[in-house]
XYZ file of N, CA and C in Angstrom:
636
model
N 105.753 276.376 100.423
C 105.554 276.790 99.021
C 106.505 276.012 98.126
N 105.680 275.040 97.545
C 106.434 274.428 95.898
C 107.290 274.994 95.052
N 107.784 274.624 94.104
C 109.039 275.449 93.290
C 108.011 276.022 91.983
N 106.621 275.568 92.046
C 105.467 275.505 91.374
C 104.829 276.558 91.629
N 104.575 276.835 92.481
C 103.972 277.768 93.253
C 104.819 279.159 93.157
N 105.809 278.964 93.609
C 107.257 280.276 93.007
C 106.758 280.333 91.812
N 107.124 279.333 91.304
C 107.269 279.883 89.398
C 105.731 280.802 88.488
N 104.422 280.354 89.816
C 103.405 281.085 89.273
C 103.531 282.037 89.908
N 103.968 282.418 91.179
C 104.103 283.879 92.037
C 104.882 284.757 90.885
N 106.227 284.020 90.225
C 106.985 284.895 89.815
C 106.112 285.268 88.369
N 105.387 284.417 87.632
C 105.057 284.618 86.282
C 103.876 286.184 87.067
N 102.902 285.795 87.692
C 101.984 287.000 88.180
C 102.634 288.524 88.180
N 104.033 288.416 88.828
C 104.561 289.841 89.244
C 105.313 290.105 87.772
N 105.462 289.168 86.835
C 106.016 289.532 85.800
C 105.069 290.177 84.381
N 103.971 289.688 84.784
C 102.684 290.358 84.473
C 102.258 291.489 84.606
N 102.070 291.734 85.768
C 101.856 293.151 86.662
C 103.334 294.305 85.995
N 104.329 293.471 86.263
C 104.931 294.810 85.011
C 104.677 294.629 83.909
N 104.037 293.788 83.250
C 104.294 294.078 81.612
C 102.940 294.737 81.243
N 102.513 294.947 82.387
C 100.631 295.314 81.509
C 101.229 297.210 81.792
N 102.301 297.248 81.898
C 102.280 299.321 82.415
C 102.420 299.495 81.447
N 102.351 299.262 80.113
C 102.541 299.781 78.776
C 101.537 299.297 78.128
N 100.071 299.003 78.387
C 99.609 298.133 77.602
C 98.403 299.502 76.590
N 98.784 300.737 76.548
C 98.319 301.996 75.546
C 99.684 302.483 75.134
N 99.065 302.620 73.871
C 100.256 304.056 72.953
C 99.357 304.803 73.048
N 100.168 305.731 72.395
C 99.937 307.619 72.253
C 98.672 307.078 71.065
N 97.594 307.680 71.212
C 96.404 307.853 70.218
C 95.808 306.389 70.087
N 95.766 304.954 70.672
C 95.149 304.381 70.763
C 93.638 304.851 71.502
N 92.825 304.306 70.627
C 91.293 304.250 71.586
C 91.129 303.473 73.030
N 90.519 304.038 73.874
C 89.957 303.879 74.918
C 88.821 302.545 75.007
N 88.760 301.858 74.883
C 87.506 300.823 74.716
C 86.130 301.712 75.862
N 85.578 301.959 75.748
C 84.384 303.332 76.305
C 83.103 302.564 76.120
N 81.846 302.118 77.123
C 80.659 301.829 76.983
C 79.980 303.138 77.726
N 78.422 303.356 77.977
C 77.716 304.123 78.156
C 76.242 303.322 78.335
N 75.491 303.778 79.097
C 74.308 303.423 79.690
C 73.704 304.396 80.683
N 72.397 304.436 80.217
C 71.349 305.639 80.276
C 70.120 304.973 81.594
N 70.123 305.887 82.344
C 68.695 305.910 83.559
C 67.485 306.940 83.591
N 66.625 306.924 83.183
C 65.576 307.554 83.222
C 64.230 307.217 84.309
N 63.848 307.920 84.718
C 62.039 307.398 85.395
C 62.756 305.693 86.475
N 62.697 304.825 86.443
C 62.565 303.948 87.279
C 63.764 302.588 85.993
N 63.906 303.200 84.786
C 64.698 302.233 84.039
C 66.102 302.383 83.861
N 66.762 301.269 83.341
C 67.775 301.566 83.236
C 68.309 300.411 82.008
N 68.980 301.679 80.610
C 69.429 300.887 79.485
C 70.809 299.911 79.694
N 70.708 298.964 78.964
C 71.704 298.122 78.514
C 73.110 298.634 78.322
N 74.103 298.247 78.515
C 75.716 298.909 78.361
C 75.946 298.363 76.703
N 76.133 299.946 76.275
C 76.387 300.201 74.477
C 77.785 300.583 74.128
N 78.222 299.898 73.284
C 79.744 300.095 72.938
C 79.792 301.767 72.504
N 80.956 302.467 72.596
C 80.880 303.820 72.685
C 81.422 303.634 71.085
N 80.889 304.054 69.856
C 81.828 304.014 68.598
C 82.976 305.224 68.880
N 84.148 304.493 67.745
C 85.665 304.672 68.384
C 85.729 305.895 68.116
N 84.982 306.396 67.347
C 84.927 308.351 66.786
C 84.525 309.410 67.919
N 84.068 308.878 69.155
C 83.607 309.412 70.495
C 84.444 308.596 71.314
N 85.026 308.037 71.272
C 85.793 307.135 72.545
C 87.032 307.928 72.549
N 87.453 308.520 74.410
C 89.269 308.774 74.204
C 90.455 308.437 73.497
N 90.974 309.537 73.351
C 92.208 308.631 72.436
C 93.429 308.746 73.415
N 94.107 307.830 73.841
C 95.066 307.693 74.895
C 96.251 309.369 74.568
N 96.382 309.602 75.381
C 96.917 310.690 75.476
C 96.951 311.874 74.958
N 95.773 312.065 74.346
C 94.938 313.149 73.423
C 93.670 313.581 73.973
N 94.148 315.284 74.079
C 92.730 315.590 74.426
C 91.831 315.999 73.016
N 90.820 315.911 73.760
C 89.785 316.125 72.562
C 88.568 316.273 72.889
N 87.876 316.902 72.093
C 85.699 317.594 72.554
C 85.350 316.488 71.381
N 84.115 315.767 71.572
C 83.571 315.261 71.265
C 81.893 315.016 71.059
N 81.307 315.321 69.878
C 79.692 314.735 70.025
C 78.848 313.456 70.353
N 78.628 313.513 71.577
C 78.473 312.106 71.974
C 76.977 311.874 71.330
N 75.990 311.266 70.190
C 74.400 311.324 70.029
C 74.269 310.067 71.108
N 73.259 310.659 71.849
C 71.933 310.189 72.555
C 70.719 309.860 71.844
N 70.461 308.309 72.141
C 69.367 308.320 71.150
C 68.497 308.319 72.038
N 67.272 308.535 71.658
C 65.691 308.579 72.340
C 65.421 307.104 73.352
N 65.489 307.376 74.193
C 64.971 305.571 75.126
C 63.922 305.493 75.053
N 63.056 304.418 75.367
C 61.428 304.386 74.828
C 61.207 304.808 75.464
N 59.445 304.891 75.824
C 59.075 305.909 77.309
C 59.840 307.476 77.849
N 60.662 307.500 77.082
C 60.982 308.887 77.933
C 59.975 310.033 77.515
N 60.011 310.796 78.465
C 58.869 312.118 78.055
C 59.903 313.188 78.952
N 59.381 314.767 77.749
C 60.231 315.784 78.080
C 60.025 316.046 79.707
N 61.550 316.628 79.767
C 61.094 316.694 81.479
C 61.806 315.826 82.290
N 61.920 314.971 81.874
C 62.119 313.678 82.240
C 63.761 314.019 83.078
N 64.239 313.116 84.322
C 65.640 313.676 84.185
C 66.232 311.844 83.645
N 67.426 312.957 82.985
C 67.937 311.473 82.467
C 69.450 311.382 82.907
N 69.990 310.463 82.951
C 71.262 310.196 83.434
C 72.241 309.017 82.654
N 73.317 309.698 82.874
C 73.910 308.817 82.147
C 75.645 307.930 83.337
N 75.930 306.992 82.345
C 77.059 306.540 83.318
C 78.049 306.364 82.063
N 79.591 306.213 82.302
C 80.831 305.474 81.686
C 81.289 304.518 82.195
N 81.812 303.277 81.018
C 82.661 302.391 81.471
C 84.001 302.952 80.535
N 85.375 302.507 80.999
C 86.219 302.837 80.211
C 87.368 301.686 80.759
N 87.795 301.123 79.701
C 88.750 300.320 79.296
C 87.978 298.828 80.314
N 87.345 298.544 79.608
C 86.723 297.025 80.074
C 85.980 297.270 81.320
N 85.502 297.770 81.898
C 84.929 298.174 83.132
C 86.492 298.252 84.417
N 87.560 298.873 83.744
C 88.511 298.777 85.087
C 87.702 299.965 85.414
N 87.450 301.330 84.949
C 86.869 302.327 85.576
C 85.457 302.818 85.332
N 84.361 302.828 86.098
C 83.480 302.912 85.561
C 82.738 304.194 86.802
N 82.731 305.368 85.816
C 82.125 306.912 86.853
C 80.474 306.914 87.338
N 80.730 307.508 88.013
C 79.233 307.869 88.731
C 77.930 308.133 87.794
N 76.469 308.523 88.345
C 76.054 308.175 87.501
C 76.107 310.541 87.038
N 75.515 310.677 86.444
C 75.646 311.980 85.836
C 74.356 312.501 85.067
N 74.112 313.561 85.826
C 72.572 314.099 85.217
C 72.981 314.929 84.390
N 72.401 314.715 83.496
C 72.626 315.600 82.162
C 71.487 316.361 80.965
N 70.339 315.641 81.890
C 69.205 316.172 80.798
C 67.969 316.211 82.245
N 66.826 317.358 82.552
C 66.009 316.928 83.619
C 65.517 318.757 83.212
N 64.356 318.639 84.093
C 63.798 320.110 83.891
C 64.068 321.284 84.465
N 65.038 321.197 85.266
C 65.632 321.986 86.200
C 67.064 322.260 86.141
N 67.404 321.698 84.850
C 69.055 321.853 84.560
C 69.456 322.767 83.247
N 70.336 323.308 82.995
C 70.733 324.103 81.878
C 70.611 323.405 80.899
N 69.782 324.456 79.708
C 69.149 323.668 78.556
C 70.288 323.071 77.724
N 71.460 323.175 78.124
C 73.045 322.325 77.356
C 73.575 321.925 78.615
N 73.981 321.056 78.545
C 75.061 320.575 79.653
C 75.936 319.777 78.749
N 77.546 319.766 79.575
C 78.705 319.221 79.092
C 79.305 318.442 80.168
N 79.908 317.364 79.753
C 80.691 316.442 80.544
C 82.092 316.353 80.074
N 82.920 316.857 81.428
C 84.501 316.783 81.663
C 84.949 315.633 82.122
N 85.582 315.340 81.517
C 86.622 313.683 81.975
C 88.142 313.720 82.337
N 87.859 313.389 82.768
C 89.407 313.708 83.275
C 90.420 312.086 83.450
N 91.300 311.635 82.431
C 92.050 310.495 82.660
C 93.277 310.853 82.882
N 93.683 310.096 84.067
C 94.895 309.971 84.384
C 95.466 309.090 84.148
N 97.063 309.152 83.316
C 97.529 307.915 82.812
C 98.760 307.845 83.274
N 100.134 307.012 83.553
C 101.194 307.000 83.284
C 101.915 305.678 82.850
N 102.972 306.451 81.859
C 103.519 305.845 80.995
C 102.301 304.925 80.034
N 101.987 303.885 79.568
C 101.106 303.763 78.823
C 99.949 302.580 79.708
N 99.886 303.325 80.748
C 98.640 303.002 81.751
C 97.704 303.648 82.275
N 96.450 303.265 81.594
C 95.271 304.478 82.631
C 95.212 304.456 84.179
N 95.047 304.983 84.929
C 95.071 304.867 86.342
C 93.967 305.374 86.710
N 93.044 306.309 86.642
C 92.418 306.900 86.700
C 91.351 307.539 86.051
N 90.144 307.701 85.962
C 88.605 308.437 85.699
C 87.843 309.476 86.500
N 87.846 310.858 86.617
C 87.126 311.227 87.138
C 86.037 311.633 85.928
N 84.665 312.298 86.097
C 84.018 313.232 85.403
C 82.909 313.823 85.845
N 82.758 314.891 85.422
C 81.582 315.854 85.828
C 80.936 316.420 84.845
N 79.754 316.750 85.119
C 78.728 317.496 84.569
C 78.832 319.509 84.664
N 78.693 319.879 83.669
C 78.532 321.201 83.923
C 77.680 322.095 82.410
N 77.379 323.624 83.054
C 76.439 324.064 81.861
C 77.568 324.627 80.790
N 76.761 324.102 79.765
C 77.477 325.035 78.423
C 77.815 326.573 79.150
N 79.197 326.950 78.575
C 79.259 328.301 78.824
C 78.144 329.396 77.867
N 78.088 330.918 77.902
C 76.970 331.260 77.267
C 77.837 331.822 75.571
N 79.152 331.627 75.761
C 79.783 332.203 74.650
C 80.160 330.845 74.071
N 80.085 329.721 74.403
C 80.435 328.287 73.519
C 78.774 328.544 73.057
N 78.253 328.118 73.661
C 76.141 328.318 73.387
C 75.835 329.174 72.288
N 76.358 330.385 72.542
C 76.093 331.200 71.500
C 76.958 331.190 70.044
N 78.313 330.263 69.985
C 78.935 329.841 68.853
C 78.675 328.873 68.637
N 77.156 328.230 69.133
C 76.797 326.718 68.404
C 75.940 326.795 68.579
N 74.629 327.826 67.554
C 73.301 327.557 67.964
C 72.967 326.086 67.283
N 73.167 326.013 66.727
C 72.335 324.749 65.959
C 72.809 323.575 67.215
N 74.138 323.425 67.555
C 73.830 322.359 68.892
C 72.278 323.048 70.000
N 72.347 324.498 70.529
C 71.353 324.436 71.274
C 70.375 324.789 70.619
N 69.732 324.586 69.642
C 68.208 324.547 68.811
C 68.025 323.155 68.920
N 69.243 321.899 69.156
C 68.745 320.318 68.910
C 68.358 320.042 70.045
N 69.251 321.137 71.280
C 69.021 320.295 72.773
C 67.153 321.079 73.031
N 67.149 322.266 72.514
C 65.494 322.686 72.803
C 64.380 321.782 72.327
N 64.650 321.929 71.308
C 63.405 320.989 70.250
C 63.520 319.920 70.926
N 62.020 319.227 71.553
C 61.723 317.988 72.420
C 61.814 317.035 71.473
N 61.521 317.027 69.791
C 61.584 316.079 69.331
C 62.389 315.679 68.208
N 63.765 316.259 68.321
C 64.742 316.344 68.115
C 65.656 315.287 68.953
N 65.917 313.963 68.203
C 66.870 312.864 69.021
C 67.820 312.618 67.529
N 69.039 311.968 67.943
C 69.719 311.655 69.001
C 70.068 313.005 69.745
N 70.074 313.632 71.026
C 70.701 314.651 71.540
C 71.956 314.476 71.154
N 72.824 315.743 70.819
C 74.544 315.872 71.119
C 74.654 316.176 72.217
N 75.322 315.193 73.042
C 75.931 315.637 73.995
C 78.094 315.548 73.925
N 78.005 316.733 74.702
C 79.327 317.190 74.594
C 79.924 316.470 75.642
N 81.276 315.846 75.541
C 82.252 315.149 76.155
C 83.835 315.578 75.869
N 84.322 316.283 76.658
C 85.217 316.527 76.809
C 86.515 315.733 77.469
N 87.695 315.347 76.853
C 88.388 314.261 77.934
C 89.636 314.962 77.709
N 90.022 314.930 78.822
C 91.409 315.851 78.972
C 92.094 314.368 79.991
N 93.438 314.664 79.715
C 94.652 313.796 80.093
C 95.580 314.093 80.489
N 95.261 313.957 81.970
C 96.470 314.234 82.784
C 97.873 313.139 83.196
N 98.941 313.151 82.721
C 99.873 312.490 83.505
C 100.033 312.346 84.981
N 99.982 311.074 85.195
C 100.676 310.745 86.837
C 102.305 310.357 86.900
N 102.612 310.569 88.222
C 104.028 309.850 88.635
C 104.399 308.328 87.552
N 105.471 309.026 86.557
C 106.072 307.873 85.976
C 107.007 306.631 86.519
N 105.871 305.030 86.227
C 107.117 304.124 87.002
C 108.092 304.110 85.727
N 109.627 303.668 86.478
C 110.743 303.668 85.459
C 110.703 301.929 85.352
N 111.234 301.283 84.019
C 111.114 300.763 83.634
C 112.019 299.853 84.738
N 113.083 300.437 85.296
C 114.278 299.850 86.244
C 113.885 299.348 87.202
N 113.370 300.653 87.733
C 112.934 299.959 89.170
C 111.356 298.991 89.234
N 111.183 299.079 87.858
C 110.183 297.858 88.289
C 110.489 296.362 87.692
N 111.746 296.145 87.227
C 112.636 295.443 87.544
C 113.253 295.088 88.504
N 113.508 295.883 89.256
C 114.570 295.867 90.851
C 113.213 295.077 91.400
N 111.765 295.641 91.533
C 110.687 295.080 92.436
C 110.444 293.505 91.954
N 110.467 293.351 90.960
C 110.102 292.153 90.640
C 111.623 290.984 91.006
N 112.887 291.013 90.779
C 113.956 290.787 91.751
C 113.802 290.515 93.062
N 113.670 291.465 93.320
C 113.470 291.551 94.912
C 112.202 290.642 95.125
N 111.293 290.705 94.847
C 109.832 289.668 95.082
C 110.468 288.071 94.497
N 111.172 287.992 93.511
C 111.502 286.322 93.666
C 112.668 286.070 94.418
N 113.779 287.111 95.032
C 114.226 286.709 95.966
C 113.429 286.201 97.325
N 112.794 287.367 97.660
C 111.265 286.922 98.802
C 111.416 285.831 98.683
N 110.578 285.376 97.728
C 109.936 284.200 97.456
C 110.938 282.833 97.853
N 112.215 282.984 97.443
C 113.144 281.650 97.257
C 113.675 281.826 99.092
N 113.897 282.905 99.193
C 113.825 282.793 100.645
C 112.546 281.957 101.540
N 112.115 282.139 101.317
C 110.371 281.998 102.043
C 110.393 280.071 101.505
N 111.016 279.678 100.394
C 110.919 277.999 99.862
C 112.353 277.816 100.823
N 112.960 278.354 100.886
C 114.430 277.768 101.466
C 113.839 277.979 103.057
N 113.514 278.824 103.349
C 113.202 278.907 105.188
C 112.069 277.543 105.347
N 111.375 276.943 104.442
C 109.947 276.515 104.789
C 111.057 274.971 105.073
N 111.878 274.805 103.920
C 112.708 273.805 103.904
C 113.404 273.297 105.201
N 113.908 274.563 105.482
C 115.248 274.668 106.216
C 113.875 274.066 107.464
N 113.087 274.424 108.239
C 112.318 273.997 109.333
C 111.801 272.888 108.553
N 111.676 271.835 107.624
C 111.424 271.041 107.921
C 111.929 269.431 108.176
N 113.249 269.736 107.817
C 114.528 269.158 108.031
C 115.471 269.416 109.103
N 114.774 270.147 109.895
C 115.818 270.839 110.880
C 116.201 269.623 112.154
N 115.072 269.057 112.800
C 115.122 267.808 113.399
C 116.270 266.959 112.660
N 116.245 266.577 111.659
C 117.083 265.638 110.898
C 118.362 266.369 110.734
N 118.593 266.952 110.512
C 120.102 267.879 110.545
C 120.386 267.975 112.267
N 119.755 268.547 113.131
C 120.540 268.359 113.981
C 120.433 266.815 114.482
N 120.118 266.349 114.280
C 120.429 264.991 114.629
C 121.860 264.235 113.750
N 121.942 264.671 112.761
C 123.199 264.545 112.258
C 123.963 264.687 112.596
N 124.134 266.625 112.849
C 125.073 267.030 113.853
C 125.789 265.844 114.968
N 124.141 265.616 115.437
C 124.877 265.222 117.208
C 125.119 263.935 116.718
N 125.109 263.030 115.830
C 125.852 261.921 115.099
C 127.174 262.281 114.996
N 127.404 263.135 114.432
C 129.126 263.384 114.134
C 129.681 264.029 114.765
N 129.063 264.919 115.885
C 130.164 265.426 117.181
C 130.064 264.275 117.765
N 129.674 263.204 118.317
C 130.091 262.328 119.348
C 130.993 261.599 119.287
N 131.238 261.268 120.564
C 133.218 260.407 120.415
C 132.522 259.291 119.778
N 133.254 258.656 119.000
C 133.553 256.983 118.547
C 133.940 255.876 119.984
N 132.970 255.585 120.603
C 133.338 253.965 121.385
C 134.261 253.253 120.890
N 135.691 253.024 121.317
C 136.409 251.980 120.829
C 135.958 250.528 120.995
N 136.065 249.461 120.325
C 135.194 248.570 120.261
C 136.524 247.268 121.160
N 135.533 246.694 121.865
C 136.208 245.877 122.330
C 136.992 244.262 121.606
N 138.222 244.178 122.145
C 138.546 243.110 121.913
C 138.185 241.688 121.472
């Protein structure tokens, strides 16, 4: 390994720490969404930032669903998330079909630490009957078949993970270009090693006095 090669090993791990802060408190989530119905499947749509997470804020949200062509009532429809550039992108999630509660809500769950997402889970579940019943006009939009965009409800709650300290991921990155200069000095050290001991046995040997 080159002194070239070090210097990009070391720039990489110096990277890898600097991206653990790369959210503040109430920045948006960059959030896409894409819909499956019958045998199709829509295009990935930027989530506008008024429905997208806000880093370390929970919050309920009206997500509108607009009408996909071809769909007919009945229909089950599904939906998926991308969140923060496709690092996390959830399962897919039934949320509309004829056999499901005439409201359904989606829980999200991000896990972040320090100002890094780590994590996406989310699930599907039915409106409770006492949220339902303090929002008829949401469930009069989800009944009426011809009633689009649907609201759908998105909930994102934010959980903290194990905080790295700013120190010790200093100490790691240290320690990895020591590695490293070790690993250029050992590669060295064997390939000169023939030639050094041959030196050696140059300068331990007696001197021949030279004749007269």
């Amino acid at each position: 390994m080159g002194l070239l090669q070090l210097l990009a090993s070391l720039t990489l791990v110096a990277g890898l720490v600097g991206t653990c802060h790369a959210y503040s408190l109430g920045d948006f989530v960059p959030t896409a969404r894409r819909g499956q119905f019958q045998t199709q499947r829509t295009q990935w749509h930027d989530v506008h930032g008024q429905h997208c997470p806000k880093f370390g804020h929970d919050q309920l949200v009206s997500l509108p669903i607009p009408k996909p062509q071809a769909f007919r009532p009945g229909d089950n429809y599904k939906i998926q998330f991308s969140f923060a550039g496709d690092q996390f992108v959830t399962p897919w999630l039934l949320v509309m079909g004829r056999y499901l509660s005439l409201v359904s809500y989606l829980d999200v769950e991000l896990t972040h630490t320090g100002g890094e997402l780590r994590s996406v889970r989310a699930a599907v579940y039915d409106l409770p009957h006492r949220d339902a019943a303090a929002h008829p006009l949401l469930v009069s939009q989800w009944a009426n078949a011809s009633h689009w965009p649907k609201p759908l409800l998105v909930q994102y709650r934010w959980v903290a993970g194990a905080e790295v300290r700013g120190d010790r991921a200093l100490l790691l990155l240290f320690a990895a270009a020591a590695a490293l200069l070790g690993l250029v000095l050992s590669n060295a050290y064997r390939s000169y090693r023939r030639h050094l001991a041959a030196f050696v046995v140059a300068v331990a040997a007696p001197t021949q006095p030279k004749a007269d």
